[in-house]
Coordinates of C-alpha atoms in Angstrom, one line a residue:
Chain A
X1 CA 8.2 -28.1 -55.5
X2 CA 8.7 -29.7 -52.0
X3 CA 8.0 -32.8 -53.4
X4 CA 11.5 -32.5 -56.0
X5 CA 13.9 -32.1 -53.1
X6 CA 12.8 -34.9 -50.9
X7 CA 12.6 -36.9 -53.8
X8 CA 16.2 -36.1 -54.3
X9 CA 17.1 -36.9 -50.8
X10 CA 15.2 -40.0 -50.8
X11 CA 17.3 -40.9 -54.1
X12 CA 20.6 -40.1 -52.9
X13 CA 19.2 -41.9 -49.3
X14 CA 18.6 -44.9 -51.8
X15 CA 22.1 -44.9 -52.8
X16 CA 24.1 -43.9 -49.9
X17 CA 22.5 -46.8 -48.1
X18 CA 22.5 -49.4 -50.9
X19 CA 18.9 -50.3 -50.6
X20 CA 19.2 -53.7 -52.1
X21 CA 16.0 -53.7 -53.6
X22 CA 16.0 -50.4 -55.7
X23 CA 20.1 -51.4 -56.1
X24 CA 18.6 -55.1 -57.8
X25 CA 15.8 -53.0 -59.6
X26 CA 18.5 -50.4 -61.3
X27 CA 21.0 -53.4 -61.8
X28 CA 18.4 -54.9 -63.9
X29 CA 17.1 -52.4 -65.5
X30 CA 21.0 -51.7 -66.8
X31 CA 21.0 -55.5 -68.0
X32 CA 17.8 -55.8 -69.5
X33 CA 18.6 -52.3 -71.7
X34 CA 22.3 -53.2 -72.9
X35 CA 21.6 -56.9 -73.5
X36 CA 18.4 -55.6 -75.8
X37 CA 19.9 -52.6 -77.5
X38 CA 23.1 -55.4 -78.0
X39 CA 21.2 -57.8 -79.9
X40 CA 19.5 -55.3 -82.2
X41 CA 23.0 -53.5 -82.9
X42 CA 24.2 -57.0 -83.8
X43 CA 21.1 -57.7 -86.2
X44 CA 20.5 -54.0 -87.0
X45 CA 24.2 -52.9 -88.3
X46 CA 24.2 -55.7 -90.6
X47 CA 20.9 -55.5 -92.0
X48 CA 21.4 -51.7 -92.3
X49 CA 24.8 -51.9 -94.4
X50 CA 23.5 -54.2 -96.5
X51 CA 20.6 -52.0 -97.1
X52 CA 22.5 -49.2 -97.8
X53 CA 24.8 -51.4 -100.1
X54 CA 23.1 -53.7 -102.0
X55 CA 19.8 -54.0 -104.2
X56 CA 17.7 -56.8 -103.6
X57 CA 14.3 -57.3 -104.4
X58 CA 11.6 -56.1 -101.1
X59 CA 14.3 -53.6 -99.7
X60 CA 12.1 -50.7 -100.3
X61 CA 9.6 -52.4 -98.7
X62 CA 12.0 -53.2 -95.6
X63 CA 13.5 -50.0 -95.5
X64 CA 9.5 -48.5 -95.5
X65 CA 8.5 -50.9 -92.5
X66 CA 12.0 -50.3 -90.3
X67 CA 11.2 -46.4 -90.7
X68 CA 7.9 -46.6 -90.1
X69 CA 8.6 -48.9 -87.0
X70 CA 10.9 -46.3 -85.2
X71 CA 7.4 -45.0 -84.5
X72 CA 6.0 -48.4 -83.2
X73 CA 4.4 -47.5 -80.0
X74 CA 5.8 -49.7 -77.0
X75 CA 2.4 -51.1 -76.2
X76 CA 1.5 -52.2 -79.6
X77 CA 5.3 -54.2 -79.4
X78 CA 3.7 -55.6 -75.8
X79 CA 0.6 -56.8 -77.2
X80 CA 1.8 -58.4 -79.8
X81 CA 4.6 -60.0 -77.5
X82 CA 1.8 -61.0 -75.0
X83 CA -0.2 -62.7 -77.8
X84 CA 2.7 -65.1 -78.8
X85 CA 3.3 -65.7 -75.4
X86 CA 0.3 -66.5 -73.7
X87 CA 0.0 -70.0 -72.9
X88 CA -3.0 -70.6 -75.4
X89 CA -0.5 -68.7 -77.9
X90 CA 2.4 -70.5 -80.3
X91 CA 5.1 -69.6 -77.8
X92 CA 3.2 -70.8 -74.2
X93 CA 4.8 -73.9 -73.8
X94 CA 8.6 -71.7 -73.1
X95 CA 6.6 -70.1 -70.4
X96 CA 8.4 -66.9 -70.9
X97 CA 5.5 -64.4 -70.7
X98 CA 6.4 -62.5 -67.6
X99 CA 9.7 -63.5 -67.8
X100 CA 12.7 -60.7 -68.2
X101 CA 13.0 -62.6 -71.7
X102 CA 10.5 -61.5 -72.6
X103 CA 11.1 -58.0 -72.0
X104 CA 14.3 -58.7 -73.9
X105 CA 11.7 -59.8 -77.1
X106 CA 9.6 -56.6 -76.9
X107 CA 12.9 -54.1 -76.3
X108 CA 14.7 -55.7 -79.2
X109 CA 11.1 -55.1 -81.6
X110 CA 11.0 -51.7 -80.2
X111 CA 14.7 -50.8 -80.6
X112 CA 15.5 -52.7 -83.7
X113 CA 14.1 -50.6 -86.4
X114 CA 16.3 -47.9 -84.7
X115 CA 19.1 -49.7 -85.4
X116 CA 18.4 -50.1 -88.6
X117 CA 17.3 -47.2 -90.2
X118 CA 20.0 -45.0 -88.5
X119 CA 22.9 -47.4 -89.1
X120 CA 21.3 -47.8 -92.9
X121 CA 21.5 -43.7 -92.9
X122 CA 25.0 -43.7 -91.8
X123 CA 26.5 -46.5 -94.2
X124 CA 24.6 -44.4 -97.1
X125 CA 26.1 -41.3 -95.7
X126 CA 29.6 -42.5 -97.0
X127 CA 30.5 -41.0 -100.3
X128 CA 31.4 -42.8 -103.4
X129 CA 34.7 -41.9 -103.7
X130 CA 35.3 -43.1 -100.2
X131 CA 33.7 -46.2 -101.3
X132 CA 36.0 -46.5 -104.1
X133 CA 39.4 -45.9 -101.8
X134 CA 37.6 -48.7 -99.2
X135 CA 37.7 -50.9 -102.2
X136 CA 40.9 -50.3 -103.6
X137 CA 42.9 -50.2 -100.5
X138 CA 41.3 -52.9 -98.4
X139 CA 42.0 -56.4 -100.1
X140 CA 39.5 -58.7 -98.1
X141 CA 36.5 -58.7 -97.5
X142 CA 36.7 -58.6 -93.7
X143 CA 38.4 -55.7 -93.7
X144 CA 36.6 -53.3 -96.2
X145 CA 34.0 -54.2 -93.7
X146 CA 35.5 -52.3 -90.4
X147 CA 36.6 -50.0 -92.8
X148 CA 33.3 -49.0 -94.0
X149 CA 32.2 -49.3 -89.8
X150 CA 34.9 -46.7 -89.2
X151 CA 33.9 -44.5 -91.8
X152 CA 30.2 -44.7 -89.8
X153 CA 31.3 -44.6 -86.5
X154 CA 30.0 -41.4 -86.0
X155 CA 26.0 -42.5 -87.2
X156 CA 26.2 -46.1 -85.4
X157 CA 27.3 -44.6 -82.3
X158 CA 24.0 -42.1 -82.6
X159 CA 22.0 -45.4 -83.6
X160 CA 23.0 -47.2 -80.7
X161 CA 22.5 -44.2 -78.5
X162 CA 18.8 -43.5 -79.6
X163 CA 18.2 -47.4 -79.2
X164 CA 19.5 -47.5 -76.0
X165 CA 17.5 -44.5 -75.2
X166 CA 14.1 -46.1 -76.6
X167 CA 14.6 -49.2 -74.2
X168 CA 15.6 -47.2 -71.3
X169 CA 12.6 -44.7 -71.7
X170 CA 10.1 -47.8 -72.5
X171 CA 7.4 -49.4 -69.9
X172 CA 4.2 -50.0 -71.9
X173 CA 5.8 -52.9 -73.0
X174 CA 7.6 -54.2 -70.1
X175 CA 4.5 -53.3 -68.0
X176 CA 2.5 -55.4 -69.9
X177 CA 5.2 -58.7 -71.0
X178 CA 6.8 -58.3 -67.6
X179 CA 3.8 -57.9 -65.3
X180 CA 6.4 -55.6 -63.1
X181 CA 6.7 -58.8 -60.4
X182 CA 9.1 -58.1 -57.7
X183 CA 12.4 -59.3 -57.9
X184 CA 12.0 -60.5 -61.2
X185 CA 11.0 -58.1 -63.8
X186 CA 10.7 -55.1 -61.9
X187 CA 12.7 -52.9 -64.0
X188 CA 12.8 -48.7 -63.1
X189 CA 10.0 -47.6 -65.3
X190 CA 7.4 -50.4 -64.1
X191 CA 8.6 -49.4 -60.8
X192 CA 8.0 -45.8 -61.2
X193 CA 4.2 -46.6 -62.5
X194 CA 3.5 -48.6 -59.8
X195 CA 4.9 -46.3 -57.0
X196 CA 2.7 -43.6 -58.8
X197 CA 0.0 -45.5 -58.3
X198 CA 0.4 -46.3 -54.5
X199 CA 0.6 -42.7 -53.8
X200 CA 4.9 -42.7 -53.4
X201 CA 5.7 -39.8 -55.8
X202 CA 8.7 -39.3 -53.5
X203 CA 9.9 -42.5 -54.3
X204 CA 8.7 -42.8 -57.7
X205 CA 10.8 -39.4 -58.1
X206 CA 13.9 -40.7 -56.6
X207 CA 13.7 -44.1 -59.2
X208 CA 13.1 -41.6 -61.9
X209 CA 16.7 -39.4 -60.7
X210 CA 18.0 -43.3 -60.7
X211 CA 17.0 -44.1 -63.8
X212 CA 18.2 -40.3 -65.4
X213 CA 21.7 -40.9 -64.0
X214 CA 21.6 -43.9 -66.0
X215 CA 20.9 -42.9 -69.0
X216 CA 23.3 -40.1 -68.6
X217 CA 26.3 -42.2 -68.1
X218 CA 25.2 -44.5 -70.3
X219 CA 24.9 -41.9 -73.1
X220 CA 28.1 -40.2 -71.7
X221 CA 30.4 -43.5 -72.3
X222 CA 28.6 -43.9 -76.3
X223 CA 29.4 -40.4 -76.8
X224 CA 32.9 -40.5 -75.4
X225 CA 33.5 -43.3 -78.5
X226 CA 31.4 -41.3 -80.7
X227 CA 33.8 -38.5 -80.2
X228 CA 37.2 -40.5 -80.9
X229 CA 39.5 -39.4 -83.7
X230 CA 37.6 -40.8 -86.9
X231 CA 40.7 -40.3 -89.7
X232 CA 43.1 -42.5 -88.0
Chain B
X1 CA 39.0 -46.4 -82.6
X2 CA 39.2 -50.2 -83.2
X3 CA 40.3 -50.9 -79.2
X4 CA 37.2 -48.7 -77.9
X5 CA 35.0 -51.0 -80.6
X6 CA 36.7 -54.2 -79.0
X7 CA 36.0 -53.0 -75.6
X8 CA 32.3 -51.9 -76.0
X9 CA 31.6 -55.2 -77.8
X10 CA 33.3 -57.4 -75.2
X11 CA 31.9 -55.2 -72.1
X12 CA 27.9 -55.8 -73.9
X13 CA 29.0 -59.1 -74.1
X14 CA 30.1 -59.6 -70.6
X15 CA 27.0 -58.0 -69.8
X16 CA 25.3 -60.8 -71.7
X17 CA 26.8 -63.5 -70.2
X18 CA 25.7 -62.1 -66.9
X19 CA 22.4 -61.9 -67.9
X20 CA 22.3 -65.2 -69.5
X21 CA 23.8 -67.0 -66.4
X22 CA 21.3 -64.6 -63.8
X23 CA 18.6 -65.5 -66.0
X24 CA 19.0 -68.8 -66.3
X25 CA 19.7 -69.0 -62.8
X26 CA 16.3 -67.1 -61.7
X27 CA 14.0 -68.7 -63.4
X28 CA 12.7 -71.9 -61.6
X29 CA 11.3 -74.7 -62.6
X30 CA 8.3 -74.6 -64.5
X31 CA 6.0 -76.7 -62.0
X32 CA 7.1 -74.8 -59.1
X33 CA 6.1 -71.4 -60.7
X34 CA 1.9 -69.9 -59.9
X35 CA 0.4 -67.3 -61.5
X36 CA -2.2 -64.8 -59.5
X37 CA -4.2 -63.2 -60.9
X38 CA -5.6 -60.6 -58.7
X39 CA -7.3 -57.3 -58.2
X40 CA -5.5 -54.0 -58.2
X41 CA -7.2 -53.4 -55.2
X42 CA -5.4 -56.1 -53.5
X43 CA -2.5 -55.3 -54.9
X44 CA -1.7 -51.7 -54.5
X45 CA -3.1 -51.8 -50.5
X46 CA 0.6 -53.9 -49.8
X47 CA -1.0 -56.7 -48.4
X48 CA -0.2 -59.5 -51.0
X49 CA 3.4 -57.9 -50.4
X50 CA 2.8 -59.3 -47.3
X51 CA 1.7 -62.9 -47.6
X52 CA 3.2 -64.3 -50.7
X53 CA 6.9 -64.0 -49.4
X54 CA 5.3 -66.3 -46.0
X55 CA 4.0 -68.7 -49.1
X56 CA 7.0 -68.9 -51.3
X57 CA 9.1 -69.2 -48.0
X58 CA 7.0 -72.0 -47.1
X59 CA 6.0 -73.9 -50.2
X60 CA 9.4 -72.6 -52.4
X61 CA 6.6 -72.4 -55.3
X62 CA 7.2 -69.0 -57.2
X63 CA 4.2 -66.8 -57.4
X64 CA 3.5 -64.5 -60.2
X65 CA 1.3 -62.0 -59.4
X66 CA -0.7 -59.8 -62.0
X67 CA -2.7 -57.3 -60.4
X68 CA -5.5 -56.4 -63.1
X69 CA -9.5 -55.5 -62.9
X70 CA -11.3 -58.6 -61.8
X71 CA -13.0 -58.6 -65.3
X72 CA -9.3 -58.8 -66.8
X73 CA -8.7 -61.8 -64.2
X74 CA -11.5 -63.6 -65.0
X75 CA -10.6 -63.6 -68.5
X76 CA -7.3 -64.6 -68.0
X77 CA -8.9 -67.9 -66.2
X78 CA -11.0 -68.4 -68.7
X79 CA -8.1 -69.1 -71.7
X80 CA -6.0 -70.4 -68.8
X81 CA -4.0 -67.8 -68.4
X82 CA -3.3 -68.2 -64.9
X83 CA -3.4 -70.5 -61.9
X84 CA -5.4 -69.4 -59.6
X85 CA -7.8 -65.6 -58.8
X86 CA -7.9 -63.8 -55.6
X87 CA -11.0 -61.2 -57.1
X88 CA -14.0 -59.1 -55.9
X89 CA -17.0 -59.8 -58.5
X90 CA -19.1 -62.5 -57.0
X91 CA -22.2 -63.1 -59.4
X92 CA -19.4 -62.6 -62.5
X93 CA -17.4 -65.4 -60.6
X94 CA -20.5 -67.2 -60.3
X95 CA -21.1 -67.4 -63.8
X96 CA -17.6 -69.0 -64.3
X97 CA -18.2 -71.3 -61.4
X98 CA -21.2 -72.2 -63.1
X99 CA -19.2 -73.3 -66.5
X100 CA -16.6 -74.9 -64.6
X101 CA -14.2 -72.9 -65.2
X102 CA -13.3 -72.1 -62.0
X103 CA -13.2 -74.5 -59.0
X104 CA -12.5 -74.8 -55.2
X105 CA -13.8 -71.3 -54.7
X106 CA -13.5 -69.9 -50.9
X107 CA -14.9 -66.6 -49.5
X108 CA -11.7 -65.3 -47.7
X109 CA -11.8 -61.6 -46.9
X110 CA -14.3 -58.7 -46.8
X111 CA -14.3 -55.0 -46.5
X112 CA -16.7 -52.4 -48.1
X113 CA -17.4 -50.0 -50.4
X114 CA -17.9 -46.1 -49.5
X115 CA -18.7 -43.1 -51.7
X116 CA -16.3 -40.7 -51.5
X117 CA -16.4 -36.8 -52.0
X118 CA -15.2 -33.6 -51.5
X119 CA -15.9 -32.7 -47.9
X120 CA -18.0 -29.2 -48.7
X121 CA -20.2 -32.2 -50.1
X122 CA -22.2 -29.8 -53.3
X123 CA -24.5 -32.6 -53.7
X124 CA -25.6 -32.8 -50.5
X125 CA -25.0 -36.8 -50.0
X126 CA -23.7 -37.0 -46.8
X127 CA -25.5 -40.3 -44.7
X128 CA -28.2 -40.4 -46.8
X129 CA -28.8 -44.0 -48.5
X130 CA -26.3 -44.9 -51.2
X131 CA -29.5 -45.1 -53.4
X132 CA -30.2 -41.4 -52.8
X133 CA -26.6 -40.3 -52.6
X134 CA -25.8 -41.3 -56.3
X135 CA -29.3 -39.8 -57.5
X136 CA -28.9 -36.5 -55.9
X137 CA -25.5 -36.3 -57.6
X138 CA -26.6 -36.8 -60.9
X139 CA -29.2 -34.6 -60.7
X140 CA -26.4 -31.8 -59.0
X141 CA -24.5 -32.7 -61.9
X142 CA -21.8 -33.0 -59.7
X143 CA -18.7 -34.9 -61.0
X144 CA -18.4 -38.4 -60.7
X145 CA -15.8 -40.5 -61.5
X146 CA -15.9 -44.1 -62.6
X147 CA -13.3 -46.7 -63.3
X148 CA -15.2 -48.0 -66.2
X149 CA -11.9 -51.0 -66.6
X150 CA -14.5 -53.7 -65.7
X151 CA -12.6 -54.1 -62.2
X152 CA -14.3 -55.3 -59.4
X153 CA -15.5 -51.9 -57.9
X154 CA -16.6 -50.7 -61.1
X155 CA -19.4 -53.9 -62.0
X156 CA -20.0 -52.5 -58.0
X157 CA -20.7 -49.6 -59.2
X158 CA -22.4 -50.1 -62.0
X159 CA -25.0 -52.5 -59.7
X160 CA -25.7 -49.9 -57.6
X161 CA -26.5 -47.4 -61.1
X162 CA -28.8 -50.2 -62.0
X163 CA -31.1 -50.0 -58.6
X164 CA -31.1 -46.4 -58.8
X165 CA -32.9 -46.6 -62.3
X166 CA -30.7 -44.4 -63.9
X167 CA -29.7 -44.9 -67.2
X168 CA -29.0 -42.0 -68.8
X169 CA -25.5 -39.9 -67.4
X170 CA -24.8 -36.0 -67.6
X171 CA -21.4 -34.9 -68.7
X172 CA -20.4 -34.8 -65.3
X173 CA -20.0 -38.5 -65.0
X174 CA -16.9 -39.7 -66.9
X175 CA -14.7 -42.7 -67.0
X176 CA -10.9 -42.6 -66.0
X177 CA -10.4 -46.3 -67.2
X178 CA -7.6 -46.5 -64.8
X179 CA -6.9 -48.2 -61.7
X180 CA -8.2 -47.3 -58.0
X181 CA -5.3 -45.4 -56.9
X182 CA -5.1 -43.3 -59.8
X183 CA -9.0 -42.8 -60.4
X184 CA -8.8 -42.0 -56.8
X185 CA -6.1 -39.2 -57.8
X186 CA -8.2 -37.4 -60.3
X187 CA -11.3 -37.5 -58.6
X188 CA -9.1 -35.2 -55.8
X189 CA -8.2 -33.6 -58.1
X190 CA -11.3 -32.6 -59.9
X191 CA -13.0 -32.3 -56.5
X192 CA -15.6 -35.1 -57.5
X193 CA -17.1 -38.0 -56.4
X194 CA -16.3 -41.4 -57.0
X195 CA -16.6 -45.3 -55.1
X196 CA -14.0 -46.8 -54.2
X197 CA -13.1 -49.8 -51.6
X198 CA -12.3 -48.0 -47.7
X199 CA -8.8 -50.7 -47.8
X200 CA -7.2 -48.2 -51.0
X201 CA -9.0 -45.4 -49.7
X202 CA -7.6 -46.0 -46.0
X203 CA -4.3 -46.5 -47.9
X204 CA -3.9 -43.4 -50.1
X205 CA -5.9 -41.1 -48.0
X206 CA -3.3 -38.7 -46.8
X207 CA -2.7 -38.2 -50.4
X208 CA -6.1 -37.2 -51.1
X209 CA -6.7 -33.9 -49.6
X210 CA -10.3 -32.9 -50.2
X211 CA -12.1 -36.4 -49.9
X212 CA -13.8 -37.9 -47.2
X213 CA -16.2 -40.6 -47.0
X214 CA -20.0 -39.5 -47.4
X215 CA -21.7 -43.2 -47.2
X216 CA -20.8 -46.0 -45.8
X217 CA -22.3 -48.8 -44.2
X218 CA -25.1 -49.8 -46.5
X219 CA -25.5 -53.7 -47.1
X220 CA -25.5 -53.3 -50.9
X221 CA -21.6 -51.8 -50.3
X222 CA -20.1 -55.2 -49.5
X223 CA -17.4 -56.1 -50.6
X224 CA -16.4 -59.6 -50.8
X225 CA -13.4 -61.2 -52.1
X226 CA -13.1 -65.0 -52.9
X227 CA -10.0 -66.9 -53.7
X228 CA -10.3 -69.6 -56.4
X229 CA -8.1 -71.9 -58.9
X230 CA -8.8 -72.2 -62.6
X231 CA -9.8 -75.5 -63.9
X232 CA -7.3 -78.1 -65.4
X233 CA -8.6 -78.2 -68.4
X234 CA -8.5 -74.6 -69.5
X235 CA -4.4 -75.1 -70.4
X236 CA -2.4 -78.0 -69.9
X237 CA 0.0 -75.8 -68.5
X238 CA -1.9 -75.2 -65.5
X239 CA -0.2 -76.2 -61.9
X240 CA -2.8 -77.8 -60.1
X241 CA -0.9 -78.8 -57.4
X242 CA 0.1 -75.7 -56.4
X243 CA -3.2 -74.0 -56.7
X244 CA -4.7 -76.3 -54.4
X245 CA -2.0 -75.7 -51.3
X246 CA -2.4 -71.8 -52.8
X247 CA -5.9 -72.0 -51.6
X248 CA -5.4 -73.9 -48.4
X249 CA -2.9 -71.3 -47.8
X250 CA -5.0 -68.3 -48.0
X251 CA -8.0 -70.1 -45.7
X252 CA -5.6 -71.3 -43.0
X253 CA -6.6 -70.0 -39.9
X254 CA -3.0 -68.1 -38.7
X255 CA -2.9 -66.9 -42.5
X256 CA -6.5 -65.5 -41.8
X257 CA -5.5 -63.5 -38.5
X258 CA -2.2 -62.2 -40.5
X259 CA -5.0 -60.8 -42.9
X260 CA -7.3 -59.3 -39.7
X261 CA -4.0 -57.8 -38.2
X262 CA -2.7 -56.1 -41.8
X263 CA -3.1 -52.0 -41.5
X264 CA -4.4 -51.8 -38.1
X265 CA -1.3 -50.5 -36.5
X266 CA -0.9 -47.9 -39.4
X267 CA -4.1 -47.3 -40.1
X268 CA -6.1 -47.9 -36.7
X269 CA -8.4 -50.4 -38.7
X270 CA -8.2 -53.3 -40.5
X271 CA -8.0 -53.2 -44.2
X272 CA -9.3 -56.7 -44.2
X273 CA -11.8 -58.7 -42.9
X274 CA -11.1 -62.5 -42.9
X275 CA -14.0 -64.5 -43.1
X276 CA -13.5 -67.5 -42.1
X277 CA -11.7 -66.8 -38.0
X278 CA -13.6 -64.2 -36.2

């Protein structure tokens, strides 16, 4: 139990003293997550409304594989990253495999199927008679759309929130795509492992009280828009 | 409710233009970028921490180092998946040496094996021959844990099973498939014995309560590292160039004191023995 308070202190050391390297750690752990879970809410709203709005042929099929891929384990995403990426693979000549791109590519396979099943759950949750008003008071198309993403606020938010909380939580992936090389894709999970496995649990504790705060503000600030007034 | 969209949307894209430009920015050129593969034994003692900043300082040559079992670095030399190896398997490194797959292959460092176990010592081990020591614990059936992730200390350890004769293992023996450090961890835990390298165990040790070394000192318990660059012609991506001043790097002669000196003052003894300045 020892161990908990002086990893406190030694996190709150950490910060009080700006430690550049766990500062340059967090501060790309924070980039790495939001740029991620940004690209799959970009790709993952879309594809989600038009799942929930429109018939096409193979959309059972999609919706089946983006359910079934919120359960994608993280390492699965890394190996199949790591394959496409190895120099003998299709990808070696970008030379991106322990890159933080390529971190970026496994977060966005993990997170994306998030995105898209939630946001597809909360465009569906919109009833048809709110459907109807959308299309009888909103003359283009433009805005019938941010009418129908106001009318989901409430789900997207919770999409963007569990996505964000996939990537944050992840390090199979960014372990294995990242290689956890200092200074460039040591992020605050990788970190965490590694200390673990030198023997630092007090530090390895104080990352993880880092990394907590984190995902507690960053949840804090989704939630706050989550919260807004929905009927104006 | 439209504002707060506006804002979140430009703040993640700020965000991305930050990371774009930081991105951009940190990776280097592709020529000027090496990838190590190299043992986690190496790796989680600090002492590559220690001499790759002096190499990238001198050279300005990025180095990316992937700390994996030696069999995992082997393999990743042998589809060209990186530069150059600083690993502890010989004869398995002979084998690739043999193919020509690897090339300019040095000896740089040494240090050795030891059994480790719990200090009340149930199998009764203690300075006998390493032979005898891993017999008597199997026929104890006292636990032993093994790496069993094809890493340098575990094709050790699996040698050393193969002199003894024994082929057959109790349920006592069983494989963590992790890494030093953490196999290291459970076989405290578990109050068992295991074999590790003395440079991790020397690191970790005040971590690791009930262990102590049992036997040490035996010739077959070398333990020998070599440092070596793949061959050109397993990838066309592969930086030659810098391999080669990676390797005259790591067999320089004030390189090879830096190595002698690393740990002593911490530890009271070297972690590392260079071979080549003594």
């Amino acid at each position: 139990m020892e161990l908990i308070w002086t990893g406190l202190l030694e996190a709150l050391r950490m910060i009080i003293s700006a430690d550049s390297e766990v500062f340059q750690i967090t501060w790309l752990t924070v980039q790495v997550c939001i740029f991620s879970t940004f690209i799959s809410t970009v790709l993952g709203v879309p594809i989600g409304m038009l799942l929930a709005f429109k018939h096409f042929a193979g959309k059972k099929i999609i919706l089946l594989v983006s359910h079934a891929g919120m359960g994608l384990p993280p390492v699965v995403a890394g190996l199949w990253v790591t394959m496409f990426l190895w120099r003998s693979g299709p990808f070696g000549e970008w030379q991106w495999l322990f890159t933080v791109n390529a971190i970026v590519i496994a977060q966005i396979i993990v997170s994306l199927p998030i995105l898209i099943s939630l946001s597809y759950s909360a465009f569906k949750k919109i009833d048809d008679g709110t459907r109807l008003q959308i299309k009888a008071l909103a003359p283009t198309k433009p805005q019938s759309l941010l009418l129908y993403l106001k009318q989901a606020q409430f789900g997207l938010c919770a999409a963007i929130m569990a996505g964000l909380g996939r990537v944050l939580a992840e390090v199979g992936a960014a372990m294995m795509v990242g290689g956890n090389l200092q200074g460039q894709t040591r992020i605050l999970t990788t970190a965490m492992v590694m200390e673990v496995s030198r023997g630092n649990f007090h530090i390895a504790l104080a990352l993880s009280f880092i990394l907590m705060a984190i995902a507690f503000m960053l949840t804090f600030i989704l939630l706050r828009f989550q919260q807004k007034d929905v009927t104006t | 409710m439209f504002k707060s969209l506006i804002f979140i949307l430009t703040l993640f894209s700020l965000t991305a233009c930050i990371f774009e430009t930081r991105s951009s920015e940190a990776i280097p050129q592709p020529s000027q970028q090496l990838i190590l593969a190299t043992t986690t034994s190496t790796y989680d003692s600090g002492l590559l921490d220690e001499l790759i900043p002096l190499y990238q300082d001198e050279t300005g040559i990025e180095v990316k180092i992937i700390s994996v079992g030696s069999g995992q670095a082997l393999a990743m030399a042998e589809s060209g998946e990186a530069d150059v190896l600083l690993v502890h398997a010989p004869s398995e490194e002979e084998n690739l040496e043999k193919e020509g797959i690897v090339i300019n292959r040095h000896r740089v460092m040494h240090n050795d094996y030891v059994l480790l176990g719990p200090t009340t010592d149930p199998a009764e081990t203690k300075d006998s021959s390493i032979e005898d020591a891993l017999i008597s614990i199997i026929e104890s059936d006292a636990p032993f844990y093994s790496r069993a992730d094809d890493s340098g200390t575990h094709l050790k350890e699996l040698e050393l099973w193969k002199d003894t004769g024994i082929t057959t293992f109790p349920d006592a023996y069983q494989e963590t498939g992790q890494g030093m450090g953490n196999t290291l961890r459970i076989t405290a835990e578990k109050n068992g014995y295991t074999l590790t390298d003395r440079g991790t165990f020397l690191y970790l040790q005040d971590s690791l309560d009930p262990l102590g070394i049992l036997v040490q000192g035996d010739e077959s318990l070398e333990n020998i590292y070599h440092v070596m660059q793949v061959h050109p012609d397993q990838s066309d991506q592969i930086n030659t160039e810098a391999a080669e001043t990676f390797i005259n790097f790591f067999i320089r002669k004030d390189i090879q004191l830096l190595i002698k000196s690393y740990g002593f003052e911490e530890w009271g003894e070297p972690l590392f023995f260079p071979y080549l300045v003594d």
